[in-house]
PDB file of C-alpha atoms in Angstrom:
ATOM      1  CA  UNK A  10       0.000   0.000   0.000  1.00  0.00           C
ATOM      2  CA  UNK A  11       1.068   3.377  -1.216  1.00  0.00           C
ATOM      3  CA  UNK A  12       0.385   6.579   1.063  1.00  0.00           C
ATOM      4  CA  UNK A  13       1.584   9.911   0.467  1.00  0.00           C
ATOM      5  CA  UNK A  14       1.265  13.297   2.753  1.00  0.00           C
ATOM      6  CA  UNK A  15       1.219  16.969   1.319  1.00  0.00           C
ATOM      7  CA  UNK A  16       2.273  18.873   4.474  1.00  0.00           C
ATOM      8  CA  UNK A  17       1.797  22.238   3.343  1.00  0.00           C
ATOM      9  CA  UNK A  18      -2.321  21.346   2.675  1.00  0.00           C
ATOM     10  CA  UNK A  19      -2.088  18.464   5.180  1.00  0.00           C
ATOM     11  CA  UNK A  20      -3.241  15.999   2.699  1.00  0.00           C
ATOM     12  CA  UNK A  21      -2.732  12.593   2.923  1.00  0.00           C
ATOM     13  CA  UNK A  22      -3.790  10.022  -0.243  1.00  0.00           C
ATOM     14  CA  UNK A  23      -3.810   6.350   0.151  1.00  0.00           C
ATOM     15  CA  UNK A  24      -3.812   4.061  -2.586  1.00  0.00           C
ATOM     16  CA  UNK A  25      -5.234   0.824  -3.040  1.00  0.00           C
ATOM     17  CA  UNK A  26      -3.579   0.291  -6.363  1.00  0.00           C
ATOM     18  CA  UNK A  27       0.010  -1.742  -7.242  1.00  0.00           C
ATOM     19  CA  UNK A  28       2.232   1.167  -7.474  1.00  0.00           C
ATOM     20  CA  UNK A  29       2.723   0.114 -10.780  1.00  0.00           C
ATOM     21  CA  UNK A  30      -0.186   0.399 -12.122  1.00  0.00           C
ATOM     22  CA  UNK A  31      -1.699   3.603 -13.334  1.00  0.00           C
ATOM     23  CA  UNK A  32      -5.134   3.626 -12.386  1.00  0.00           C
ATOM     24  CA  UNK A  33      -7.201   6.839 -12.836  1.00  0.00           C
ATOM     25  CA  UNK A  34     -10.226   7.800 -10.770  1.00  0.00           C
ATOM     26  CA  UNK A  35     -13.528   7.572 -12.915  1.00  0.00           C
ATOM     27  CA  UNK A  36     -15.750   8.764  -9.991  1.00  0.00           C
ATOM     28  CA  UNK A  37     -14.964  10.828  -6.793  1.00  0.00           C
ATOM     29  CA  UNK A  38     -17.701  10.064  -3.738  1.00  0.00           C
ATOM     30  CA  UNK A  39     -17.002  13.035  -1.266  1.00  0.00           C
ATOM     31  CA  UNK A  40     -17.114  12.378   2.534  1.00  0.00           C
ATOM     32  CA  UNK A  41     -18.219  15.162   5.231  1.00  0.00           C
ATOM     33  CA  UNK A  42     -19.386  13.873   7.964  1.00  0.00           C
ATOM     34  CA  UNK A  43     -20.246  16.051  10.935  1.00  0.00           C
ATOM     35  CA  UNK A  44     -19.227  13.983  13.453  1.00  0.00           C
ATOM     36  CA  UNK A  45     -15.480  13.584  11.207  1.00  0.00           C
ATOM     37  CA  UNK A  46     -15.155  17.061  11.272  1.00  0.00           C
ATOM     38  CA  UNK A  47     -13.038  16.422   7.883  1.00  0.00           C
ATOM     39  CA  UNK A  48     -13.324  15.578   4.220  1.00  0.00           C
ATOM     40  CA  UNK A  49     -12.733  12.002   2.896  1.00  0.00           C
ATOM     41  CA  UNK A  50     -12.861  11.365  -0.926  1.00  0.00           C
ATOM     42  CA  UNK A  51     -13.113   8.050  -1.452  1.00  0.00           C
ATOM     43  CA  UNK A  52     -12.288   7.096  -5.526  1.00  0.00           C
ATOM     44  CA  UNK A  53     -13.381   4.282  -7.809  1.00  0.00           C
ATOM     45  CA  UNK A  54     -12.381   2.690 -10.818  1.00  0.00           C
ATOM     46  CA  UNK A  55     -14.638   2.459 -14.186  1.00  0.00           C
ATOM     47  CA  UNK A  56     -15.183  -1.268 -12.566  1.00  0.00           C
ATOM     48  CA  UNK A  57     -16.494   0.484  -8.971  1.00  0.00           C
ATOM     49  CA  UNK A  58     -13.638  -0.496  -7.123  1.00  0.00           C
ATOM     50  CA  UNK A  59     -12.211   1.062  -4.949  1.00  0.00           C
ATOM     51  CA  UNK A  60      -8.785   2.798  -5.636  1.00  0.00           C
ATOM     52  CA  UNK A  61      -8.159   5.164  -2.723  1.00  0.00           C
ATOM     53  CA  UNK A  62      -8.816   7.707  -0.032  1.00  0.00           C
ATOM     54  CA  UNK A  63      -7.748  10.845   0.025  1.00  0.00           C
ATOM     55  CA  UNK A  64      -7.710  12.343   3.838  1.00  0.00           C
ATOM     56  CA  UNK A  65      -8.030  16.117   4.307  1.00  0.00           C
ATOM     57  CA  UNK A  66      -7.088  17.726   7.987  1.00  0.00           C
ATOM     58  CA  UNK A  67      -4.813  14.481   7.513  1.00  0.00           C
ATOM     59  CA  UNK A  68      -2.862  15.516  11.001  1.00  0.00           C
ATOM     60  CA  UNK A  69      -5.923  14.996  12.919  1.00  0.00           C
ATOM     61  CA  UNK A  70      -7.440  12.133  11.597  1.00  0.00           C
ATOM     62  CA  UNK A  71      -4.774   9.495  10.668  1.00  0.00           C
ATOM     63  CA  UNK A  72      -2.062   8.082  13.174  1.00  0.00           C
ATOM     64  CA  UNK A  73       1.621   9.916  13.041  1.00  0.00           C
ATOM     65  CA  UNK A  74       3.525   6.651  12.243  1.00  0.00           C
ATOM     66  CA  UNK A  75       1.586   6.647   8.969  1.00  0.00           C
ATOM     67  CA  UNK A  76       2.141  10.309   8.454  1.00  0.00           C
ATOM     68  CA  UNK A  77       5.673  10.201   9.479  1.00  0.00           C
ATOM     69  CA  UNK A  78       6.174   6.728   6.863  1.00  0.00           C
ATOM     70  CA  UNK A  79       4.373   8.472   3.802  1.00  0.00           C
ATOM     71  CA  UNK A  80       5.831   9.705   0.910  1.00  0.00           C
ATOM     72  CA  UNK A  81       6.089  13.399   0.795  1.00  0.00           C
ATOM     73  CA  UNK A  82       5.005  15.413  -2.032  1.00  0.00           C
ATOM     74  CA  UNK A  83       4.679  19.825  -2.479  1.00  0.00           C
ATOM     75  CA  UNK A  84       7.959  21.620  -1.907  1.00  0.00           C
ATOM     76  CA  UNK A  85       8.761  19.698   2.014  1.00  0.00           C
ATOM     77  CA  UNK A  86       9.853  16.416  -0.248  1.00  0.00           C
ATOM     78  CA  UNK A  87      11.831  18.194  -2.719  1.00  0.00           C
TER      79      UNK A  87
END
């Protein structure tokens, strides 16, 4: 499984594709749930499967190891 975190947006995205593979999204199914008190966008395949999640407020809502273990991406990884 691949994750990645944006810091600078606190964005985290994880994928349940082989990182080889280059799935796109065909549908986006947004997430806000109240009781969350974040956004989750959940994306599927042409088939309905699901590819990944992407985690907004990512800091708050998944644990730090994971954070800490993604890859980075905007101008912290470069």
């Amino acid at each position: 499984m691949r994750v990645t975190y944006d810091r600078t947006v606190d964005a985290a995205y994880v994928y349940f594709t082989d990182p080889q593979d280059r799935v796109k999204s065909a549908h986006t199914y947004p997430c806000d749930p109240v009781d969350v008190d974040g956004m989750i966008n959940l994306d599927f395949d042409e088939q309905g499967r699901l590819i990944g999640v992407e985690v907004l407020a990512a800091s708050s809502k998944l644990p730090q190891y994971l954070l800490r273990s993604a890859e980075r991406l905007g101008t912290e990884g470069a």
